[in-house]
mmCIF file of C-alpha atoms and ligand atoms in Angstrom:
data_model
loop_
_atom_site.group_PDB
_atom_site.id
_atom_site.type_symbol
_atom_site.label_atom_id
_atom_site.label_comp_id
_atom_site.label_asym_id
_atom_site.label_seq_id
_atom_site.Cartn_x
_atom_site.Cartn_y
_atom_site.Cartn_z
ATOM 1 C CA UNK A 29 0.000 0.000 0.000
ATOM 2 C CA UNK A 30 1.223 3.439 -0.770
ATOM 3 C CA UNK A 31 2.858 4.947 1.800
ATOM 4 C CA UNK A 32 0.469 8.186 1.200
ATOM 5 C CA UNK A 33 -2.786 7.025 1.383
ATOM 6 C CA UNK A 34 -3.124 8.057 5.060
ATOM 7 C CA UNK A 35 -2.470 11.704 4.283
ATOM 8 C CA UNK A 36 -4.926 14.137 3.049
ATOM 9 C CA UNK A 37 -2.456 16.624 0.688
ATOM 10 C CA UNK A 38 0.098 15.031 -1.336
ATOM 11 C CA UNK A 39 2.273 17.802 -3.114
ATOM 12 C CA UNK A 40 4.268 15.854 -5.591
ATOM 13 C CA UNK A 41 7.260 18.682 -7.506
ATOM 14 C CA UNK A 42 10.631 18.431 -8.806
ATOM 15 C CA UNK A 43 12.614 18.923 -11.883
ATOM 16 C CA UNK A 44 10.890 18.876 -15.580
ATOM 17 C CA UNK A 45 10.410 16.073 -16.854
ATOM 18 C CA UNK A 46 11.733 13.694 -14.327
ATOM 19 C CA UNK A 47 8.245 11.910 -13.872
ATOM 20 C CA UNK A 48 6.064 14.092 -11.699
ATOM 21 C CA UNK A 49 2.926 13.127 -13.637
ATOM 22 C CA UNK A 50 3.688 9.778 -13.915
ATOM 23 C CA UNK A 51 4.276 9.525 -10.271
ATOM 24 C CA UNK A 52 1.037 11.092 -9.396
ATOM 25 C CA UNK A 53 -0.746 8.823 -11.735
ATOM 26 C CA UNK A 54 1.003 5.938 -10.004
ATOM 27 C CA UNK A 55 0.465 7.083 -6.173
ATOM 28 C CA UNK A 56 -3.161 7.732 -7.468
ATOM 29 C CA UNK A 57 -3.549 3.878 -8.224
ATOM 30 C CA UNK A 58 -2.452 2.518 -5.554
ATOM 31 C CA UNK A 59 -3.946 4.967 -2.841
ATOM 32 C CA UNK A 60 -7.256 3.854 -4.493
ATOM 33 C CA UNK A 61 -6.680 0.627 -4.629
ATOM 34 C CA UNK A 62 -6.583 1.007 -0.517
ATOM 35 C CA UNK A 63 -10.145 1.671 -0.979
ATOM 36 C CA UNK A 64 -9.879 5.542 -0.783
ATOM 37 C CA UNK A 65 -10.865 8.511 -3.095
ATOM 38 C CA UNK A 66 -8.207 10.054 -5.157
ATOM 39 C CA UNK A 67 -8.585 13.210 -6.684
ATOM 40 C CA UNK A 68 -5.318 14.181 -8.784
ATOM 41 C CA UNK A 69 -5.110 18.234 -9.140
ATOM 42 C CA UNK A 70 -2.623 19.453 -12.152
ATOM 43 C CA UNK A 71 -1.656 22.960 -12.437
ATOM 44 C CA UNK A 72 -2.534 24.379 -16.608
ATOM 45 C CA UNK A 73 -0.808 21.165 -17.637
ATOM 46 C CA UNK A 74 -0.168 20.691 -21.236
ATOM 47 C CA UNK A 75 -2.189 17.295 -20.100
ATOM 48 C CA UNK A 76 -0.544 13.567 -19.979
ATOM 49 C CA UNK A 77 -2.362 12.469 -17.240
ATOM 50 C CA UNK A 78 -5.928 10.884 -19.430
ATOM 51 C CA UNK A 79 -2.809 8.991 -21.336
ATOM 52 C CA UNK A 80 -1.430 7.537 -18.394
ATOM 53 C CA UNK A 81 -4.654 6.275 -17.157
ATOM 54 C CA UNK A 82 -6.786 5.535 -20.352
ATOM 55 C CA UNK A 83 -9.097 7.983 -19.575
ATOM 56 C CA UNK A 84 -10.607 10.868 -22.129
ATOM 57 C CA UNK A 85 -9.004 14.267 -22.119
ATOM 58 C CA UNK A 86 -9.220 15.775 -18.364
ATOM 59 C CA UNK A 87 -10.155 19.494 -18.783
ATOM 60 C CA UNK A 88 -11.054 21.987 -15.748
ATOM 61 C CA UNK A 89 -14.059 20.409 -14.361
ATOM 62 C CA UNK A 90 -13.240 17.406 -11.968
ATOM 63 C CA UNK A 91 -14.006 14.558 -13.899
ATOM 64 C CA UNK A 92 -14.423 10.784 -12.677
ATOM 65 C CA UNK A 93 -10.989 8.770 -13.961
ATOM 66 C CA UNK A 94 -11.979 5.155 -12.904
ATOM 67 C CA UNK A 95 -12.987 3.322 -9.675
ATOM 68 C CA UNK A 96 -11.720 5.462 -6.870
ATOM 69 C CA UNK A 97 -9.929 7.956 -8.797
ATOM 70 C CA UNK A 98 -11.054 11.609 -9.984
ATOM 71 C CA UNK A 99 -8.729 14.424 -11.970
ATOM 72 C CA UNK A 100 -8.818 18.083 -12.682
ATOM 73 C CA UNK A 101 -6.551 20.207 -14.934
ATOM 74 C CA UNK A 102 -6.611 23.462 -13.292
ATOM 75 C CA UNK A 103 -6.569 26.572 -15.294
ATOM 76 C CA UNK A 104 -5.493 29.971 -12.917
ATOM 77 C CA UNK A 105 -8.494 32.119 -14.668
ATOM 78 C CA UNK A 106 -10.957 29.621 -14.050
ATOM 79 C CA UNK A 107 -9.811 28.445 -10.706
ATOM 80 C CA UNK A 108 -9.980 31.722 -9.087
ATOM 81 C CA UNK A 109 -12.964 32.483 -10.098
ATOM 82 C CA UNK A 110 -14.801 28.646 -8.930
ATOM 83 C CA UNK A 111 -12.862 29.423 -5.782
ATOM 84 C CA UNK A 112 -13.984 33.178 -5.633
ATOM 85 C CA UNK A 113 -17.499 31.768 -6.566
ATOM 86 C CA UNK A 114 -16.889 28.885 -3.171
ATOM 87 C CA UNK A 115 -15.668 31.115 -0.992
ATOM 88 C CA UNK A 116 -18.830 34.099 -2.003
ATOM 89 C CA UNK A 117 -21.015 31.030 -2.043
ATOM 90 C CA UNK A 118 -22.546 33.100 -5.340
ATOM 91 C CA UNK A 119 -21.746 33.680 -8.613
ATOM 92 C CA UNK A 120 -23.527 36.788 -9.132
ATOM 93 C CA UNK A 121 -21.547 38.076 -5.891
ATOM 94 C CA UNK A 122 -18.424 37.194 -7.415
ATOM 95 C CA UNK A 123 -19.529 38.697 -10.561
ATOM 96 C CA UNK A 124 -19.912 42.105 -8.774
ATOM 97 C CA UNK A 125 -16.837 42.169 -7.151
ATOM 98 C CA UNK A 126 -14.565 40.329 -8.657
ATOM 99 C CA UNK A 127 -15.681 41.897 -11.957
ATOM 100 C CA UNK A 128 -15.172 45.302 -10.515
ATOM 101 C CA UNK A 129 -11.352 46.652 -12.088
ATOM 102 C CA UNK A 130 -10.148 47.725 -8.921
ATOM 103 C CA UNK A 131 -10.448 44.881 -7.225
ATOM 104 C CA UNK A 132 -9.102 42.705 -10.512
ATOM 105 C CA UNK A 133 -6.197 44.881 -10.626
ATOM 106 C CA UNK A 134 -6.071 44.741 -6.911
ATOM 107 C CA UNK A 135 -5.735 40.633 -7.312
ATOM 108 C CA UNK A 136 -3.549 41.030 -9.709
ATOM 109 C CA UNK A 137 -1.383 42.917 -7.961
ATOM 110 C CA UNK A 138 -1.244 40.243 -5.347
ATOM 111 C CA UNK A 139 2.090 38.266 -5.580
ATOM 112 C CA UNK A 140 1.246 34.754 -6.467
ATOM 113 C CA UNK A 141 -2.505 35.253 -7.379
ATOM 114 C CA UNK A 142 -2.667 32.505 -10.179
ATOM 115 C CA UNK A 143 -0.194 30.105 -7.809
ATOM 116 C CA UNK A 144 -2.961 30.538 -4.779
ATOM 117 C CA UNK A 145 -5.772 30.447 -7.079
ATOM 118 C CA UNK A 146 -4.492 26.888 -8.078
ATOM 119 C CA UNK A 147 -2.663 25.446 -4.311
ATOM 120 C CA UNK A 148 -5.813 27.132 -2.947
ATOM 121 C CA UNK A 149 -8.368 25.079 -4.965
ATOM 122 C CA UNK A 150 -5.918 22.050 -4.712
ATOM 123 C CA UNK A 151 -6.363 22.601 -0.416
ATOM 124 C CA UNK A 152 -10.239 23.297 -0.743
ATOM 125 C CA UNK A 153 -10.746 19.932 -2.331
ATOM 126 C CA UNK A 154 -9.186 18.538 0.556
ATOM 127 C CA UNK A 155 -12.303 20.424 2.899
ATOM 128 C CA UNK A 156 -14.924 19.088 0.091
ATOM 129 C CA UNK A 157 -17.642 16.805 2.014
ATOM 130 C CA UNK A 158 -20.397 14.636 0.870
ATOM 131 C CA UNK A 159 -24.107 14.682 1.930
ATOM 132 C CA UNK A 160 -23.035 12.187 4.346
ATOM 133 C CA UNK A 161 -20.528 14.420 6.069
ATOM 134 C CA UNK A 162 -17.156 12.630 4.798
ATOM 135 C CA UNK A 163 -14.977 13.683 3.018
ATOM 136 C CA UNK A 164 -15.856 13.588 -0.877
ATOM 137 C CA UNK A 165 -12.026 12.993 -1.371
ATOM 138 C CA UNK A 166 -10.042 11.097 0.766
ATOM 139 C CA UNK A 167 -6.652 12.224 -0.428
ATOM 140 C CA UNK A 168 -6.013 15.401 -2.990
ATOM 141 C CA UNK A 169 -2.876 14.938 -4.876
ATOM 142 C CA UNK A 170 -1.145 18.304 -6.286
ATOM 143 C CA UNK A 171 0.741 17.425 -9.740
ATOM 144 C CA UNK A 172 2.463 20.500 -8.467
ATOM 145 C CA UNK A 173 4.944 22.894 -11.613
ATOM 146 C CA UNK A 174 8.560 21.858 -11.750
ATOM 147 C CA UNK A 175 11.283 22.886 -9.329
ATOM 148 C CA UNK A 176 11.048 27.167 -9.076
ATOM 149 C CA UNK A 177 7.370 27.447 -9.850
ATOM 150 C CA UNK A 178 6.616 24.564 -7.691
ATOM 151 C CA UNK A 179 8.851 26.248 -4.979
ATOM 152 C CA UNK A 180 6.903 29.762 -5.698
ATOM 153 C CA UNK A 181 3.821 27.849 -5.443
ATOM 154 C CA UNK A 182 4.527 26.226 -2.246
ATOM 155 C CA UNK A 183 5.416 29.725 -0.892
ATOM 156 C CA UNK A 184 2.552 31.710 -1.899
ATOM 157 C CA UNK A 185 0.386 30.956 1.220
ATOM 158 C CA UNK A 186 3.136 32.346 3.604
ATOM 159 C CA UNK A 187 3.237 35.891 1.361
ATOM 160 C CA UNK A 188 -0.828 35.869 1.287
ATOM 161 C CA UNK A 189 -0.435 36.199 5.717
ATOM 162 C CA UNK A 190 1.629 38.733 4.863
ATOM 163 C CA UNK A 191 -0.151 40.734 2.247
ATOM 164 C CA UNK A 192 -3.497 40.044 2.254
ATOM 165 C CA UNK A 193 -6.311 42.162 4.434
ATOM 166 C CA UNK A 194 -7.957 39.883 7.377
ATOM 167 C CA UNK A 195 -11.052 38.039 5.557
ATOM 168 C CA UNK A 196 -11.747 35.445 4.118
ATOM 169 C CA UNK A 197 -8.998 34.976 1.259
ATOM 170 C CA UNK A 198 -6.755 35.336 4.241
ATOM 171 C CA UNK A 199 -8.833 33.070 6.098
ATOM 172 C CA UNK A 200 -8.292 30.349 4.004
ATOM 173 C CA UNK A 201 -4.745 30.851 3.164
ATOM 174 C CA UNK A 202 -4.082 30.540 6.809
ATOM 175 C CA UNK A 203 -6.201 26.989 6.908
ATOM 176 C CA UNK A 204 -3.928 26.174 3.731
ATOM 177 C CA UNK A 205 -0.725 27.101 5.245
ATOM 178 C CA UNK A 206 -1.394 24.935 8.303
ATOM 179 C CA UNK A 207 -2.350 22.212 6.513
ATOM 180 C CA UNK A 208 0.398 22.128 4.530
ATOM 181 C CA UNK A 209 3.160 22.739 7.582
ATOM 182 C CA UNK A 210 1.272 19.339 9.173
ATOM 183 C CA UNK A 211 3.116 16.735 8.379
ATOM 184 C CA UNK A 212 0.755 14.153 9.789
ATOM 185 C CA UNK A 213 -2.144 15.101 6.787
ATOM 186 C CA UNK A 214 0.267 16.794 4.488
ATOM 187 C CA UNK A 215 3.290 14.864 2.807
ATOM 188 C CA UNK A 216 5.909 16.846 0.600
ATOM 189 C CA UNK A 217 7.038 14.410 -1.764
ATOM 190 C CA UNK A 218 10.201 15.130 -4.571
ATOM 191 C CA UNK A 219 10.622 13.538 -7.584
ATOM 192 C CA UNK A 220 14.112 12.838 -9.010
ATOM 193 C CA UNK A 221 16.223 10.928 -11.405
ATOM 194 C CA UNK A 222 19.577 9.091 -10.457
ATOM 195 C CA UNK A 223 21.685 12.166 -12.436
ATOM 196 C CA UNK A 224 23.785 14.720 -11.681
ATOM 197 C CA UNK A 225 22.383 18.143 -12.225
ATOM 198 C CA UNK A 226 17.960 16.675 -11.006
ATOM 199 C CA UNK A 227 20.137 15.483 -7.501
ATOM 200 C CA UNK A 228 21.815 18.749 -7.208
ATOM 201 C CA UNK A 229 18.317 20.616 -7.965
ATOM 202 C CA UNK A 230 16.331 18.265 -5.235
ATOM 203 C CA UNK A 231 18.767 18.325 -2.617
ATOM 204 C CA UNK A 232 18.690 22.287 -2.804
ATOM 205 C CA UNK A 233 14.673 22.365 -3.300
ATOM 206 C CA UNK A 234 14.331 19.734 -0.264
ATOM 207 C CA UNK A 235 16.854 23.067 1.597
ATOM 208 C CA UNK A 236 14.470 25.719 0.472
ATOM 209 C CA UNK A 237 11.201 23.719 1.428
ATOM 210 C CA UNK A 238 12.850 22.859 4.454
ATOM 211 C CA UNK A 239 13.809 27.010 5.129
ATOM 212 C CA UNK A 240 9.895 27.439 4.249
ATOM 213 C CA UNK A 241 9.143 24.884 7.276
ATOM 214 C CA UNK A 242 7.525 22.281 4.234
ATOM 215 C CA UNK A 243 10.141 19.756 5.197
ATOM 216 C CA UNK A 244 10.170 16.849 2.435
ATOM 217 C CA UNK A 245 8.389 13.440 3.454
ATOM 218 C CA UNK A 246 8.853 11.727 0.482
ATOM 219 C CA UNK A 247 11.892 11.441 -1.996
ATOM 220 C CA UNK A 248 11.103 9.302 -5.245
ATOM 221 C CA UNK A 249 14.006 8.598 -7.710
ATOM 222 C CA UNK A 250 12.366 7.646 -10.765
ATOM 223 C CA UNK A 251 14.528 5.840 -13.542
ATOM 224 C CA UNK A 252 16.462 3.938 -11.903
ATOM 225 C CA UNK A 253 18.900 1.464 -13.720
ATOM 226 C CA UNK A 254 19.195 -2.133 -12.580
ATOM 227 C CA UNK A 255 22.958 -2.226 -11.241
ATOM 228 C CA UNK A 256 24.684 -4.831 -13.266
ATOM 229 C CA UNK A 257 28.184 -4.046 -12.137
ATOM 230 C CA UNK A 258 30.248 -3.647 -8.888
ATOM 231 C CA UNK A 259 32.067 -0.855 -8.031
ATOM 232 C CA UNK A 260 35.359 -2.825 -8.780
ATOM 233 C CA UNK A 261 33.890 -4.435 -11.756
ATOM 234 C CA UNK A 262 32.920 -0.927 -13.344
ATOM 235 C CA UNK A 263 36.372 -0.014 -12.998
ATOM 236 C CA UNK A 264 37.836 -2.806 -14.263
ATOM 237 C CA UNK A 265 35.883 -2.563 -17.312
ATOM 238 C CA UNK A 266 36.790 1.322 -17.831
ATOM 239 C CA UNK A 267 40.095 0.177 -17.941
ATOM 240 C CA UNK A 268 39.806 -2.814 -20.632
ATOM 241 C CA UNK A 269 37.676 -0.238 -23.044
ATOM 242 C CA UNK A 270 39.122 -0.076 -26.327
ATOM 243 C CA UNK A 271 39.488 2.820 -27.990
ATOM 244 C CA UNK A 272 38.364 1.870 -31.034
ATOM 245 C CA UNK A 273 35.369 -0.845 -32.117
ATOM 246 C CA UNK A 274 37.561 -4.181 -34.236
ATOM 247 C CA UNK A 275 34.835 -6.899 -32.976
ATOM 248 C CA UNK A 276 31.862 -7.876 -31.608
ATOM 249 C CA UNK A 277 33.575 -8.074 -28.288
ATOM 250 C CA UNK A 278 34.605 -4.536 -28.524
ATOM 251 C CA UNK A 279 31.085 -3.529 -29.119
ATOM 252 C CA UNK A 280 30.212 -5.608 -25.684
ATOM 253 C CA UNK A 281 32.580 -3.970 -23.795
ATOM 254 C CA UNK A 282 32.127 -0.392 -25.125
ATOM 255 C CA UNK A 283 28.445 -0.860 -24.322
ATOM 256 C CA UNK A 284 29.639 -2.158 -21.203
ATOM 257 C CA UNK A 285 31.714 0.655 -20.154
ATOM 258 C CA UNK A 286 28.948 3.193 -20.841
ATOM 259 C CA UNK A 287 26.379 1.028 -18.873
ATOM 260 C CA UNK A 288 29.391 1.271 -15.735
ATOM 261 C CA UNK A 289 29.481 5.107 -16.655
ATOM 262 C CA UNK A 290 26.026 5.456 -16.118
ATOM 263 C CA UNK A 291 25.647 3.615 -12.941
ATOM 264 C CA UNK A 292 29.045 4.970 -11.078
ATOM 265 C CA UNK A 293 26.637 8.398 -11.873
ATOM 266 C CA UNK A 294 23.601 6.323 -10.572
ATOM 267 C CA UNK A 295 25.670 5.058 -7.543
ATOM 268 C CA UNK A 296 27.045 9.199 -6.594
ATOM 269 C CA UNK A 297 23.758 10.765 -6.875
ATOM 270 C CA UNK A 298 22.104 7.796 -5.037
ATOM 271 C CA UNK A 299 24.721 8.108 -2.208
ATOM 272 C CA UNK A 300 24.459 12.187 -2.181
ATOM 273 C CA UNK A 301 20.450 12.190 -1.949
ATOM 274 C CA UNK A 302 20.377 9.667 0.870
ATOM 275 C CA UNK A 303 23.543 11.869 2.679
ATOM 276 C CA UNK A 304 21.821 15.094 2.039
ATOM 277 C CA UNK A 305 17.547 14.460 1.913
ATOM 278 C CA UNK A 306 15.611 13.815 5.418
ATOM 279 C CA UNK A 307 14.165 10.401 4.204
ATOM 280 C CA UNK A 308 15.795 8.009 2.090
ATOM 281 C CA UNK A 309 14.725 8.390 -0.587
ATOM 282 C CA UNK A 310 12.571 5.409 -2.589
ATOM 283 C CA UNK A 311 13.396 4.014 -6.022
ATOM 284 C CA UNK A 312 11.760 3.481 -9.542
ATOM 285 C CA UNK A 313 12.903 1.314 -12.304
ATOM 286 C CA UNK A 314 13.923 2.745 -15.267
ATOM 287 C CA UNK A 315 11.531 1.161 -18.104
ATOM 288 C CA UNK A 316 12.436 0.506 -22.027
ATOM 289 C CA UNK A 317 9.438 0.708 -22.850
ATOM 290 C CA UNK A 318 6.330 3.634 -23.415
ATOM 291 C CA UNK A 319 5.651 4.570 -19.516
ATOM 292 C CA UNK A 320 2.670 6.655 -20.445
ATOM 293 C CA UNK A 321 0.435 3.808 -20.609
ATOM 294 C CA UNK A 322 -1.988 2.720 -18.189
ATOM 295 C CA UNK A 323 -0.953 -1.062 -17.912
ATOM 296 C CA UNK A 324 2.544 0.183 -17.399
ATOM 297 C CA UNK A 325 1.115 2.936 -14.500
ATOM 298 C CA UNK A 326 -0.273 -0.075 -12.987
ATOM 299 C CA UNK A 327 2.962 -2.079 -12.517
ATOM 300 C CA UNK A 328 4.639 1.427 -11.164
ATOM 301 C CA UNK A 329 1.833 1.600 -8.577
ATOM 302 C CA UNK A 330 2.632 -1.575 -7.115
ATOM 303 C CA UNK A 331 6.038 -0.189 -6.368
ATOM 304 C CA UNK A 332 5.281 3.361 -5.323
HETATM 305 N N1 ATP B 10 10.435 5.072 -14.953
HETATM 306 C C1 ATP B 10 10.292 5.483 -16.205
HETATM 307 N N2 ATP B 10 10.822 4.767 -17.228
HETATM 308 C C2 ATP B 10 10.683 5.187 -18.498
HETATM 309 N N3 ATP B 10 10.032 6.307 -18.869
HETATM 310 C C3 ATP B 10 9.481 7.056 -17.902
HETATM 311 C C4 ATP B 10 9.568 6.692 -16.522
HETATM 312 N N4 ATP B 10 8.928 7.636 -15.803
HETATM 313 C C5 ATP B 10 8.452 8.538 -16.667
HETATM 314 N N5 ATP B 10 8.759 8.204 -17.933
HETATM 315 C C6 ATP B 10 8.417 8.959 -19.143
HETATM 316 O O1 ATP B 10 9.131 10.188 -19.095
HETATM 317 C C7 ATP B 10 8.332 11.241 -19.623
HETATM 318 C C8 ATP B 10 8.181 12.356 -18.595
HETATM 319 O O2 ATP B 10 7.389 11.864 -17.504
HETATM 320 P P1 ATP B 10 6.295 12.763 -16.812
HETATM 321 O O3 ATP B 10 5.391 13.386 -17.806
HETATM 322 O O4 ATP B 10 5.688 11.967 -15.723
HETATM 323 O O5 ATP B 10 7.274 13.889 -16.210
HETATM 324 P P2 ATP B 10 6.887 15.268 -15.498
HETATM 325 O O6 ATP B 10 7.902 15.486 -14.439
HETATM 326 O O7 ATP B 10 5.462 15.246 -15.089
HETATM 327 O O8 ATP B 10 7.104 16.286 -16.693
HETATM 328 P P3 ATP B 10 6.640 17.842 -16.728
HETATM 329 O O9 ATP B 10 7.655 18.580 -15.896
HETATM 330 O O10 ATP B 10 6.725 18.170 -18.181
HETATM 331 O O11 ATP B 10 5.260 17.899 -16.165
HETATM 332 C C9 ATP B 10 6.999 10.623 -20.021
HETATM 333 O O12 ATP B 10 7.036 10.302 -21.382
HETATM 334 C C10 ATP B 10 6.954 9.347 -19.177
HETATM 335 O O13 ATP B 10 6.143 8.341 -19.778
HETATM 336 MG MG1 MG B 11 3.880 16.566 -15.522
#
């Protein structure tokens, strides 16, 4: 079972491209298949997510994904005004103020507006009920931007205390804040790959997060390679590399010696995360196949 599906606010960030999405989609599988209620919240994504799962397209109304799992791609216009329109508890009310200039160019004037209009609708899924007073989601996961926007994101609650009048924006950036600073309902998690430059970037985002008091609970390096090779044997095969390709058994060991290139890389950033992160961090395989497809999702969220 995923080690997540007892919190309420899963934040999931990190570098481009290192698997974010695919991570989320995984996490979402297996927290449902612990008998919960998944929603999945991305931020104006150019959208992956429907691919991953086999769903259709997943647009800005929440739409139902499959047995215990529910998405939303979040655009900032729309999402402040649904949230304006939930907080006003009417649309005409909304309308009249939020459609007056001065207070649009008062909003967006406020640092952060479109990040808060998204982490905030993220959080007020999380406060969602049903008739029957539970929750309508049991866990909201936050396909969060990469690294700096991610980081921005994260930090926008803290600037809204700072900026914001007393009311009910403020209100509920304060809820959001708290929620996220609990580490019991709210779980920080980074993803990575084994590689130089994505370790460097995590290990100073897990700094900064930690500095914003949104220390990391979760560390997931994605694309991980099998080792095939011990540290002695990847040397020993750097040194019988030939220079140049006269055989077939040439070939092996050339393709040899870039396999032990890539995992004495594996084997430093592996060794720098677990020296530098909070948590040790947790591993996924590298695939040679398509991972954007939903029986390959599947296998990932047995592992997540
Ligand atoms: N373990 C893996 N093995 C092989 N391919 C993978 C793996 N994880 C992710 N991928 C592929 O890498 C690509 C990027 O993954 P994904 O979209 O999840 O990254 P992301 O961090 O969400 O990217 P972005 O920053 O653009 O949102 C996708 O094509 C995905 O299928
Ligand atoms: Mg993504």
């Amino acid at each position: 079972m995923s080690t997540l599906a007892d919190r309420r606010f899963v934040l999931v960030t990190g570098k481009g491209g290192v698997g974010k999405t695919t991570v989320c989609a995984a996490e979402a599988l297996a927290i449902a298949a612990a008998g919960k209620r998944v929603l999945v919240a991305m931020c104006n994504a150019k959208e992956r997510l429907s691919v991953m799962l086999g769903s259709s397209p997943i647009g800005p109304e929440v739409t139902h994904v499959e047995k215990g799992v529910w998405a939303v791609n979040m655009r900032p216009e729309n999402a402040l005004e649904e949230y304006g329109v939930l907080v006003l508890h009417s649309r005409a009310l909304y309308k009249a103020l939020f459609g007056n200039r001065y207070v649009r160019s008062f909003l967006r004037a406020v640092p952060g507006m479109h990040e808060w209009a998204m982490l905030g609708k993220a959080w007020w899924h999380t406060t969602e009920r049903l008739p029957d007073g539970s929750f309508k989601y049991d866990v909201v996961i936050l396909d969060a931007p990469a690294t700096g926007h991610g980081l921005d994101m994260l930090r926008v609650p803290k600037v809204m205390l700072d900026v914001v009048p007393p009311g009910l924006l403020r209100r509920d950036a304060e809820r959001a804040w708290a929620m996220c600073q609990d580490r019991k309902t709210t779980a920080i998690v980074l993803v990575t790959l084994p590689e130089e430059m994505p370790t460097s970037e995590t290990i100073e985002l897990a700094a900064a997060l930690r500095e914003l008091g949104l220390p990391v609970s979760r560390v997931i390096v994605n694309g991980v390679l099998p080792p095939l090779f011990s540290s002695e044997e990847r040397e020993a095969i750097a040194r019988a590399c030939p220079g140049e390709v006269a055989s077939r058994g040439d070939a092996a060991l050339v393709a040899g010696a870039d396999r032990a290139v890539r995992e004495q890389a594996q084997a430093e950033s592996l060794a720098r995360l677990s020296r530098a992160l909070p948590v040790p961090p947790a591993f996924l395989p590298l695939l040679m196949e398509d991972a954007a497809k939903p029986e390959v999702i599947r296998r990932l969220a047995m592992r997540v």
